[in-house]
Structures are given as C-alpha cells and as structure tokens.
mmCIF file of C-alpha atoms in Angstrom:
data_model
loop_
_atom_site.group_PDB
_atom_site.id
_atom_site.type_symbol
_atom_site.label_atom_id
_atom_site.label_comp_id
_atom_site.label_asym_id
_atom_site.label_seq_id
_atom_site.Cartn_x
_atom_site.Cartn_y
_atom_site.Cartn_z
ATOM 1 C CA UNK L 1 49.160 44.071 40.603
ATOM 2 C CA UNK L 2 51.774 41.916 42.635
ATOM 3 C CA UNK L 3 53.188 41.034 39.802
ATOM 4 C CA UNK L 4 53.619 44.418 38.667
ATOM 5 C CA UNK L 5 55.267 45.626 41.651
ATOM 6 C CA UNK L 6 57.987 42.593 41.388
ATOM 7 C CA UNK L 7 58.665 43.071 38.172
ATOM 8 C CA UNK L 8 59.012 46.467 37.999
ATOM 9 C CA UNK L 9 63.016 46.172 40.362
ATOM 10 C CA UNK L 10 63.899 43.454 37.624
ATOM 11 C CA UNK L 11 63.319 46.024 34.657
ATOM 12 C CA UNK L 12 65.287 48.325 36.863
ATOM 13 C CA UNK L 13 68.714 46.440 37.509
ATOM 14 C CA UNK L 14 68.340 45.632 33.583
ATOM 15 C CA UNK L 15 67.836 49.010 32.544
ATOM 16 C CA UNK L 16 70.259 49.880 35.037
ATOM 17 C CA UNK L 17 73.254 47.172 33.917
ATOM 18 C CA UNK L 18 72.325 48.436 30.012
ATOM 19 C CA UNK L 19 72.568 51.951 30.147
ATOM 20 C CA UNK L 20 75.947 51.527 31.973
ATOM 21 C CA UNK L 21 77.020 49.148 28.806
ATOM 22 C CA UNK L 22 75.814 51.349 26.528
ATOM 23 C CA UNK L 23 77.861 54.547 28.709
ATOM 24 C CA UNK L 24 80.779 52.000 28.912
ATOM 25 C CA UNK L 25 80.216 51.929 24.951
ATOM 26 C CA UNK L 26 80.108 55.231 24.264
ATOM 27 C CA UNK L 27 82.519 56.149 26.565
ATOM 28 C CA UNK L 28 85.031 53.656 24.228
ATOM 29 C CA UNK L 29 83.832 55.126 20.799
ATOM 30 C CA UNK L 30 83.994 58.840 22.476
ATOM 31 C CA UNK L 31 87.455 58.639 23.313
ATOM 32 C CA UNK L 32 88.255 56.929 19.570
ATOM 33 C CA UNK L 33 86.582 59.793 18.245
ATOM 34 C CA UNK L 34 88.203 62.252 20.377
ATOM 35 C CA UNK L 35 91.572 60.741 19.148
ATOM 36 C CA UNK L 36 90.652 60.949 15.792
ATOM 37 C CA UNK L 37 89.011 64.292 15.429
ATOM 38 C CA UNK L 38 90.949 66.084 17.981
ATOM 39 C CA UNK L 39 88.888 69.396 17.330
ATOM 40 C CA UNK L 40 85.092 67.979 17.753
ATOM 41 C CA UNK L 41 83.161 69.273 20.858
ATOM 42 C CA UNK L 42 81.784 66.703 23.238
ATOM 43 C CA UNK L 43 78.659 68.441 23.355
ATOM 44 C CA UNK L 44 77.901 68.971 19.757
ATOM 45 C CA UNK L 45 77.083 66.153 17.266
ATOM 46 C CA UNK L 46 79.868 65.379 14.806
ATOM 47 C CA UNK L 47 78.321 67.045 11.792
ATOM 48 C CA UNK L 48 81.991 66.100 10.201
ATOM 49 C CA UNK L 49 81.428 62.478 10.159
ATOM 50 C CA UNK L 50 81.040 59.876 7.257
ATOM 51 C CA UNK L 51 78.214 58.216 9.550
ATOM 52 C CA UNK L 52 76.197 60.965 9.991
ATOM 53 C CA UNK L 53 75.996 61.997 6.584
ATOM 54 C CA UNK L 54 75.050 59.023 5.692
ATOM 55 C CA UNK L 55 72.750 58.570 8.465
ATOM 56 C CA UNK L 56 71.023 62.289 7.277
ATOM 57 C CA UNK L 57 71.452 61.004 3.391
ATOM 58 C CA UNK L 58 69.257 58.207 4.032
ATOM 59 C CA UNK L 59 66.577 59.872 6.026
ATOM 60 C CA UNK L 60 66.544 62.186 3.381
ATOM 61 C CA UNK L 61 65.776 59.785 0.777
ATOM 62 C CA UNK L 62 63.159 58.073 2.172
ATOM 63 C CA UNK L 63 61.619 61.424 3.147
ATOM 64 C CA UNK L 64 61.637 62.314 -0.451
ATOM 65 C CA UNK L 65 60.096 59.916 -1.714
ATOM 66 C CA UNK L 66 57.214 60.654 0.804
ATOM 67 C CA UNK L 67 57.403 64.062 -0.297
ATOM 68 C CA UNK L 68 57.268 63.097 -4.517
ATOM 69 C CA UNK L 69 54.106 61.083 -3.981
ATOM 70 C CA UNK L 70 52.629 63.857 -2.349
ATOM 71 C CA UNK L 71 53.217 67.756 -3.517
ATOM 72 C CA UNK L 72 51.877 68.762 -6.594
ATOM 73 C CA UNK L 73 53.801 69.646 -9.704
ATOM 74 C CA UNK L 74 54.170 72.821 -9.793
ATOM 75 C CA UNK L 75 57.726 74.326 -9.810
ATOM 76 C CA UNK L 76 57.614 76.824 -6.853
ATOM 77 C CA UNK L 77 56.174 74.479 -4.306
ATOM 78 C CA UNK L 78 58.132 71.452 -5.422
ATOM 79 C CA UNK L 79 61.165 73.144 -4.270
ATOM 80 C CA UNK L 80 60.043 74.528 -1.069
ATOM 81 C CA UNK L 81 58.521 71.351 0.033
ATOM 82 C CA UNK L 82 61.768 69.821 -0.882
ATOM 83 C CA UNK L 83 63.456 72.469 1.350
ATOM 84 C CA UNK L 84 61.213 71.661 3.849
ATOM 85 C CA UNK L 85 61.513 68.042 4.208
ATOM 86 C CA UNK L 86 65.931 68.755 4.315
ATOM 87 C CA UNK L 87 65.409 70.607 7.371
ATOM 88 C CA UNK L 88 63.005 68.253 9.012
ATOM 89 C CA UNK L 89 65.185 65.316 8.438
ATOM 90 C CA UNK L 90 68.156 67.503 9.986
ATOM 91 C CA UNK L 91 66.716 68.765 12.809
ATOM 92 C CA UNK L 92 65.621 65.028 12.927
ATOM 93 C CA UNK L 93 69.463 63.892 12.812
ATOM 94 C CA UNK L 94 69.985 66.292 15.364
ATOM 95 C CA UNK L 95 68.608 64.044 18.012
ATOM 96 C CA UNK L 96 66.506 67.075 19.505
ATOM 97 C CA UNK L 97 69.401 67.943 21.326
ATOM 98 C CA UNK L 98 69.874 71.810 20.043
ATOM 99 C CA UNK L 99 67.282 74.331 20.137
ATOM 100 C CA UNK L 100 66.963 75.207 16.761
ATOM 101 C CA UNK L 101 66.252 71.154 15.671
ATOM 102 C CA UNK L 102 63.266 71.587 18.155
ATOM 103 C CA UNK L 103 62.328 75.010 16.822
ATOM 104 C CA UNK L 104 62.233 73.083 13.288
ATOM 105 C CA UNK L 105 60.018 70.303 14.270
ATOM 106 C CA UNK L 106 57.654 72.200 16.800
ATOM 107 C CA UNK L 107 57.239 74.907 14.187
ATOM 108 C CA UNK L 108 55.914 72.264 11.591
ATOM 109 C CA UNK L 109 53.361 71.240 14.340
ATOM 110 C CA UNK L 110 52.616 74.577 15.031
ATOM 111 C CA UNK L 111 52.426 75.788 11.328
ATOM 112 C CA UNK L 112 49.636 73.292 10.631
ATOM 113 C CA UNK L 113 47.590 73.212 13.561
ATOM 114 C CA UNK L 114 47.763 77.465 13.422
ATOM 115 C CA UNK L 115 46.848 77.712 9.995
ATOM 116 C CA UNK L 116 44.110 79.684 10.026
ATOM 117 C CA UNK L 117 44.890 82.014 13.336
ATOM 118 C CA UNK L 118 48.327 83.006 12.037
ATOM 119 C CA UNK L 119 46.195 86.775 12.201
ATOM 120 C CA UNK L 120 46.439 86.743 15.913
ATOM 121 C CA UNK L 121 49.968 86.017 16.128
ATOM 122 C CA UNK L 122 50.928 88.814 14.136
ATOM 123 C CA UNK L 123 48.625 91.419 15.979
ATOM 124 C CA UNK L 124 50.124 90.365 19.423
ATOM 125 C CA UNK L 125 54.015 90.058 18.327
ATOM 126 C CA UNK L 126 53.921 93.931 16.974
ATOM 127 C CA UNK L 127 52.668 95.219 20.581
ATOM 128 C CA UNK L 128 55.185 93.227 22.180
ATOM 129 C CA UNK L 129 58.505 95.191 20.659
ATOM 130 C CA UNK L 130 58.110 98.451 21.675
ATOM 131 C CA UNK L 131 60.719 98.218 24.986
ATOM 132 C CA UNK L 132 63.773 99.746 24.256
ATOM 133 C CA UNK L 133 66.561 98.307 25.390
ATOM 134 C CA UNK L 134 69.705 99.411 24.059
ATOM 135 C CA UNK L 135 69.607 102.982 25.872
ATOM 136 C CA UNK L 136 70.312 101.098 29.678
ATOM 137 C CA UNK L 137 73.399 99.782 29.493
ATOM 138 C CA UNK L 138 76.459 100.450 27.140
ATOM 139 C CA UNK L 139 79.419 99.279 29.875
ATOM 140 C CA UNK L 140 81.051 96.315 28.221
ATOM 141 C CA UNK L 141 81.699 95.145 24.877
ATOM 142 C CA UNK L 142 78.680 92.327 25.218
ATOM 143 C CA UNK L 143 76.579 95.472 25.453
ATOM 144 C CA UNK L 144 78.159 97.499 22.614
ATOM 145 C CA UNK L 145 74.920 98.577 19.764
ATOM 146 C CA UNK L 146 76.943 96.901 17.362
ATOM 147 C CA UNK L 147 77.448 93.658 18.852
ATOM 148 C CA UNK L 148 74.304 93.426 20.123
ATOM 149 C CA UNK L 149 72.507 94.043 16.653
ATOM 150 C CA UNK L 150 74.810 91.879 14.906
ATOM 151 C CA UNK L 151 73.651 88.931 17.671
ATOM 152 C CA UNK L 152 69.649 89.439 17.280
ATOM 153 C CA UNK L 153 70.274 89.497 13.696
ATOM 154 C CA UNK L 154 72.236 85.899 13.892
ATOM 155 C CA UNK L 155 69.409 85.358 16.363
ATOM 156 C CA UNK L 156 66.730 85.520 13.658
ATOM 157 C CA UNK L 157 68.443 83.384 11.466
ATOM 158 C CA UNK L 158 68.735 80.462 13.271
ATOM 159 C CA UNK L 159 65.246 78.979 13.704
ATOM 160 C CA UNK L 160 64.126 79.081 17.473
ATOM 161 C CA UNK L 161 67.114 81.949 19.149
ATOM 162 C CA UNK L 162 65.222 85.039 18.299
ATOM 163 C CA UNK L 163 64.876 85.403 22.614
ATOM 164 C CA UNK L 164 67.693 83.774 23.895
ATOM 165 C CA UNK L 165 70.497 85.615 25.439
ATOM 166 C CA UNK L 166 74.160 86.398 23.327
ATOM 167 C CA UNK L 167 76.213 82.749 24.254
ATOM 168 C CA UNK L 168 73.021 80.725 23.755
ATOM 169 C CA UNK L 169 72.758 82.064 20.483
ATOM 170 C CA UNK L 170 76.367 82.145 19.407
ATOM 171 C CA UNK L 171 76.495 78.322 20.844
ATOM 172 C CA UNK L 172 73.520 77.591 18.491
ATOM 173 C CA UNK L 173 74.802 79.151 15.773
ATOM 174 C CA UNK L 174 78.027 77.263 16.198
ATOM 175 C CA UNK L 175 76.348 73.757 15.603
ATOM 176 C CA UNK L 176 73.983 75.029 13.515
ATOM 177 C CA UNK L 177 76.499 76.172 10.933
ATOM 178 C CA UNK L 178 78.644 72.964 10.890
ATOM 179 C CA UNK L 179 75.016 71.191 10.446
ATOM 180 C CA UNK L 180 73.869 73.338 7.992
ATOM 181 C CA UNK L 181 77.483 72.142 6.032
ATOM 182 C CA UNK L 182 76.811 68.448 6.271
ATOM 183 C CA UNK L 183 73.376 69.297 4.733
ATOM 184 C CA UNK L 184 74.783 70.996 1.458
ATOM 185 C CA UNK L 185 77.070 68.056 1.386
ATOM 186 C CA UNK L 186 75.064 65.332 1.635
ATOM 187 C CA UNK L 187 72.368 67.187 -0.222
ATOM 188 C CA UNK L 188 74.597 68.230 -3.328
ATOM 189 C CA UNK L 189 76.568 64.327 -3.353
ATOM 190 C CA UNK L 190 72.427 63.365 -3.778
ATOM 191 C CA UNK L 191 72.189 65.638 -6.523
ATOM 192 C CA UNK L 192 75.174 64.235 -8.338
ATOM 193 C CA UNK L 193 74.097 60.878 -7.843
ATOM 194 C CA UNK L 194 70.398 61.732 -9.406
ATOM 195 C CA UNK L 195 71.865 63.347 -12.616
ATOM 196 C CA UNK L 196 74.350 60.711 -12.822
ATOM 197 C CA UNK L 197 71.977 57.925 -13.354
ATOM 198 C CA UNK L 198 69.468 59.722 -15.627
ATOM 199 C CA UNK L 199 73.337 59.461 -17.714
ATOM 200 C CA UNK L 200 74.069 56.420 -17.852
ATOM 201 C CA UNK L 201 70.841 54.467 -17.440
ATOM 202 C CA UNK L 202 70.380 53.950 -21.118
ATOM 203 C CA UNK L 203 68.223 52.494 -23.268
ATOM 204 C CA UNK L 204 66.254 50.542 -20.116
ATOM 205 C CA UNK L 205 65.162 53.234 -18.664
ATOM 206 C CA UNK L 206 62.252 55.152 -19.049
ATOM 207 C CA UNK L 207 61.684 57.890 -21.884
ATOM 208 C CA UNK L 208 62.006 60.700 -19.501
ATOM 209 C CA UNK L 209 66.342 59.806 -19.171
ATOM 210 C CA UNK L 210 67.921 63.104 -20.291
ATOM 211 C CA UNK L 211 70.915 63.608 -21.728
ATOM 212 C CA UNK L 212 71.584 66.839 -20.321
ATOM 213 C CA UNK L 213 71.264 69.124 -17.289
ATOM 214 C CA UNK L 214 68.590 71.263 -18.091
ATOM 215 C CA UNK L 215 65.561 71.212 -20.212
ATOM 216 C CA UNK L 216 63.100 68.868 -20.745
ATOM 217 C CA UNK L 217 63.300 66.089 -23.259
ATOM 218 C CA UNK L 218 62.269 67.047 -26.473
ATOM 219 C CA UNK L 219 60.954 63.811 -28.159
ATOM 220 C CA UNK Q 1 83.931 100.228 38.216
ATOM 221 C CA UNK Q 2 80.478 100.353 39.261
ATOM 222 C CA UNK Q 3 79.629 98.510 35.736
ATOM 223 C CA UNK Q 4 79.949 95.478 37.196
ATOM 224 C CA UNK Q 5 77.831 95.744 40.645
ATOM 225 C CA UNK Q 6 75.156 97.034 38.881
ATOM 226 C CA UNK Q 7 74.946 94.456 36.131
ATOM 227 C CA UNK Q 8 74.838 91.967 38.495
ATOM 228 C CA UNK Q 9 71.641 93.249 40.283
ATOM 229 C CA UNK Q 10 70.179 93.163 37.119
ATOM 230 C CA UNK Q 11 67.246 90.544 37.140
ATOM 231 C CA UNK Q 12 66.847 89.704 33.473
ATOM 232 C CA UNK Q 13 70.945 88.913 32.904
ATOM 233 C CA UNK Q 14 72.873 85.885 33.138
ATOM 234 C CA UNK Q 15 76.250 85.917 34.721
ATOM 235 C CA UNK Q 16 78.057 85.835 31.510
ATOM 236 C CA UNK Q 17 81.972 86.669 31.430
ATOM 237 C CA UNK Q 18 83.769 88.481 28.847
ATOM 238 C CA UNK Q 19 85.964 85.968 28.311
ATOM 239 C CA UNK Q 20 83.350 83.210 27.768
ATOM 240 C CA UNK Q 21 82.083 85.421 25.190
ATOM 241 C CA UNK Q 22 85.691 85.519 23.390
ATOM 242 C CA UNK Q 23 85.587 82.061 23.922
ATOM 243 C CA UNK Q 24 82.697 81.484 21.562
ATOM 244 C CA UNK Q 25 83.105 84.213 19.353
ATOM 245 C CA UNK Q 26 86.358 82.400 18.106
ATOM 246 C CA UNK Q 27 85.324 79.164 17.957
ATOM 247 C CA UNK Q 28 82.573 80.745 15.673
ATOM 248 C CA UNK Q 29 85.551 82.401 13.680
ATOM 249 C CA UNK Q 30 86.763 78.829 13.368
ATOM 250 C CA UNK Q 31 84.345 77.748 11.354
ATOM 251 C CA UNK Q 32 84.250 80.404 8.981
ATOM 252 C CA UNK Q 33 86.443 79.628 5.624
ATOM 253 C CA UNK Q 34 87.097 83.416 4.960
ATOM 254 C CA UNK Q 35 88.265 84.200 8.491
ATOM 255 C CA UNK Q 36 89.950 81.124 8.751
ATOM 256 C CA UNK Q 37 92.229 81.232 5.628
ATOM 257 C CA UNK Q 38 93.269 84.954 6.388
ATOM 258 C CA UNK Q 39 95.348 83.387 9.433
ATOM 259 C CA UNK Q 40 94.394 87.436 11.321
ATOM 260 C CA UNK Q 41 93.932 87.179 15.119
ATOM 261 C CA UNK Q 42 92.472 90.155 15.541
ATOM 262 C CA UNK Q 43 89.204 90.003 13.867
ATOM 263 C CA UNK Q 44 86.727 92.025 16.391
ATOM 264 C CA UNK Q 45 83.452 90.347 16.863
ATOM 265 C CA UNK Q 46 80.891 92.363 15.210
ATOM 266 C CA UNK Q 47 83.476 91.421 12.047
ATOM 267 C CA UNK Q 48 83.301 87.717 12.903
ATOM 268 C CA UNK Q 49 79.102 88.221 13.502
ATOM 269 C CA UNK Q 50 78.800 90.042 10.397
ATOM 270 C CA UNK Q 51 80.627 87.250 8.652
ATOM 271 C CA UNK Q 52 78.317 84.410 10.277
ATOM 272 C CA UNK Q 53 75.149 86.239 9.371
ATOM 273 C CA UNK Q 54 76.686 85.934 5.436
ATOM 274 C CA UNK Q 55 77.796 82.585 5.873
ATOM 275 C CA UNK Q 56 74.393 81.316 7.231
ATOM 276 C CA UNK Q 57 72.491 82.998 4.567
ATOM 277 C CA UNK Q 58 75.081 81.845 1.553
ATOM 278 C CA UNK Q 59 74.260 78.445 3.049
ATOM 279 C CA UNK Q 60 70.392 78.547 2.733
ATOM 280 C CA UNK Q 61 70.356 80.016 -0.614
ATOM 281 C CA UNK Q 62 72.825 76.819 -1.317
ATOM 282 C CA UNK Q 63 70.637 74.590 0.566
ATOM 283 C CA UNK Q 64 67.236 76.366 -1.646
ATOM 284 C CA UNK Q 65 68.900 75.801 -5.572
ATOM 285 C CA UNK Q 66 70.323 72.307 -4.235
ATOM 286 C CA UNK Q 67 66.385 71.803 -3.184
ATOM 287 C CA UNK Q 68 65.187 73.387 -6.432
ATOM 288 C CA UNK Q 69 67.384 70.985 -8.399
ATOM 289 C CA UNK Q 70 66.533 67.689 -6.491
ATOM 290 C CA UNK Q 71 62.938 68.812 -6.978
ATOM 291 C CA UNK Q 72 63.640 68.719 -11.008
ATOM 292 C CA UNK Q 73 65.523 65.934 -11.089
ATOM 293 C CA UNK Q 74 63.212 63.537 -8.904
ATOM 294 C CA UNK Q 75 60.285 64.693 -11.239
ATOM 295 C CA UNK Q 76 61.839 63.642 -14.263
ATOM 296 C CA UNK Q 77 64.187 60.794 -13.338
ATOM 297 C CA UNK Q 78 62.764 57.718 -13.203
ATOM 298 C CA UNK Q 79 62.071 55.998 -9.379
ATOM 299 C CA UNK Q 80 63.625 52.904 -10.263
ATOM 300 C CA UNK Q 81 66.877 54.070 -11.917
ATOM 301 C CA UNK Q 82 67.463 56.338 -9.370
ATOM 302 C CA UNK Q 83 66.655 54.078 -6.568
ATOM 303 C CA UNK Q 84 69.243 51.600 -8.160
ATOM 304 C CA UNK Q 85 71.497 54.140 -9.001
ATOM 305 C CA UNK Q 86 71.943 55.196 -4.988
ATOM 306 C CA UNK Q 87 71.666 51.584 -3.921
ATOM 307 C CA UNK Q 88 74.688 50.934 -6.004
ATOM 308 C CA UNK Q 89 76.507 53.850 -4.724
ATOM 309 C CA UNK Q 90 75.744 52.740 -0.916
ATOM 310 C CA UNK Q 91 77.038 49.355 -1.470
ATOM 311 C CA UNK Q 92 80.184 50.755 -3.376
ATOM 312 C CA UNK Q 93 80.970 52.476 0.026
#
C-alpha cells in the first residue's frame, strides 16, 4: 500500500508534464491549422481535412470487412447494415465530442439490449406529447410557429436533438452536416476504388471480376 | 416591452439572444451550396432551416445508394483484389 501511495505523485507530475506537451503540441498544430483553414471552428472537428478522411476511410474498411463476414446475403439488409456500420465509424471519428456521435453509438447499445421491449417505449412516448406549447409565447422571432417547426423538424433529423433547445440543435446540425459531407466523400472515393479494381484486376483474379457496373456475371 | 421580463422568469428557457441565434443561423447558411452560390444576404431563417432539413435528407439518401452500392460491390469483388487495390491507392498518397 506504501508503495501505492508514493507512486501515485510520480504518475501525477508525469501525467502532468505530458498533457502540457501534448497542449503545447496541439496548441502548435492548432494555430497551423488555423492559418491554413482560416474558416474552421475551434470547437468542431475539421471534417474538411485530408487526415480525417482518411482516418474515417480506414475505420470504415476494417469495419466492413467485419460487417461482410457477418450479414447475410440478402440485398435489403446488406445495405442497411452497410449504412449502419458508416455511421458507427463516424460517430466513432467524431471522438464522442457532439451529441449526435453519442446518440449514434448509445442507440446501437440501446437497440440491442431493448429488442424485445421496444412495445413499451412506444406506449409511453405517445402520452408524453400532448403539452402544447406553441400557444404561450409568440414575442420574438426564436418563438415564431414557423421557426420553431422548421427547428424540431431539423431536430429529428439529427440523431440525439429531438429535446434540445433551438442553438443546441442548430450547433449540432452545423457539424453534423460538414460530417455527414466527409462521409459521402470518403464513402463514394471507396466506391470508386472497389469498381476500379474489379476493372483492371484481370485474368488473376477471381471469376466473379466484372466488366461492368451492374449485373451479375453471366458465365 | 414586457416580452423580455417575462421570458426571463420563464423556468424551462435558456438565456438565448437574438443575435446568437443570427449568429448560427448563418453560419448554417454557410454551409449550404444553394444558399451559398446565390451570394443573397437576406435569406430569413425558416428559408435557411427549410434548406438544411433538404440538405440533410439529400445527404442520407446519398449516404443509403453509396451504402447499397458498396454492399454489391464487396459481395462480388474479390477480398484480395480489393484489399490490394486500396493498399495501392494508400501508398500512392
């Protein structure tokens, strides 16, 4: 236990002396990024950058692979679980520090631990939405019907804002957007890189190389 | 204006300015390409809202046939062609 207790103000000046490298570090790379992307926020992520796509790109893959050894073959599902496993890896990429990248990855938990109550949840949620709240206050433009629909609507769209209030969800929506971007990039440069090599791998490869786009091979 | 005293004894709302609520709903507008290459100022912000609700869903439904066809082509491809194919590509870079 002595030992513990001496150790333990060691670990601390380390940690200590690190995490002010590591803020002297980032601090350094922060401002070069500042100076090169004059427009990126310092609280966002930079969804714009080369790094992070490929940082997302590779997740991606190996998550794929996971999820071809696993679903079934039938075309519906193959998709969907495809879907699925491109918004877990960006809500991964994310770094947990937006709501809607938790919302992803707690909803995954939830969804398979809640399988079979899913009942209950719906029976509760329809009680809950009877308050009407549009009929208090129509002062200021935040307040406006229009606006306000418009917002819950956004709200519902990105995963995990359906209760937050109108700048928490507009904030959301900001980085969710620009994430949602590097996602059909990286996602569609993947694609392009699959159908390229079922061109040009050749004679090597296996039988299933097609020629074209679509349709299956017909030998 | 007695708007404002009595929105601030309000206990379910945050202190929340107008302006900080212009603030975001232009950058928002940044980021969409249609209100962005129209070079207009005055966009109002259910405009701008309605526009991110399309923009978010034109991007899952991209997101869902760029899913579809990734699903295809990992079926068919072979794993070790395409494995070497983005191998190749990531050392290129």
């Amino acid at each position: 236990m002595a030992s513990t207790l001496i150790s333990n103000p060691v670990t601390n000046s380390d940690r200590a002396r690190d995490s002010a490298k590591k803020k002297k570090k980032k601090k350094s790379q922060a401002i070069r990024d500042e100076t090169q992307n004059p427009n990126t926020n310092h609280d966002s992520t930079q969804w714009k950058s080369e790094v992070q796509q490929q940082v997302y790109s590779s997740k991606l893959l190996q998550a794929l692979r996971g999820v071809r050894l696993s679903s079934s073959p039938s075309a519906p599902r193959r998709g969907r679980s495809v879907r699925e496993a491109a918004d877990r890896v960006l809500a991964v990429t994310a770094k947990g520090r937006t709501r809607w990248s938790r919302a992803i990855l707690t909803n995954r938990l939830k969804l398979k631990f809640m399988k079979n109550k899913r009942q209950r949840v719906t029976v509760t949620g329809s009680t809950r939405s009877k308050k009407p709240r549009l009929s208090i206050l129509r002062l200021k433009s935040k307040n406006l019907p229009a606006v306000q629909r418009k917002v819950r609507v956004l709200g519902r769209l990105v995963p995990g804002c359906r209760k937050e209030p109108l700048p928490v969800i507009l904030e959301e929506a900001t980085d969710y957007i620009a994430a949602l971007e590097m996602q059909v990039r990286a996602m569609t440069a993947l694609t392009e890189l699959l159908s390229g090599s079922s061109f040009g791998a050749g004679s090597s490869a296996s039988p299933a190389s097609q020629l074209g786009s679509s349709g299956p091979p017909t030998s | 204006m007695s708007s404002r005293r009595s929105r601030s004894r309000q206990p379910g709302t945050s202190r929340i300015t107008d302006d900080q609520i212009n603030q975001l709903v232009s950058q928002l507008q940044q980021l969409l390409p249609e209100i962005r290459n129209r070079h207009s100022d005055k966009v109002s912000a259910a405009k701008v809202l309605q526009e991110t609700c399309n923009y978010i869903r034109s991007l899952h439904k991209e997101v869902d046939d760029l899913s579809e066809r990734l699903s295809e082509l990992l079926a068919t491809t072979d794993t070790s062609s395409a494995e070497a194919a983005i191998i190749r590509s990531l050392l290129m870079q």
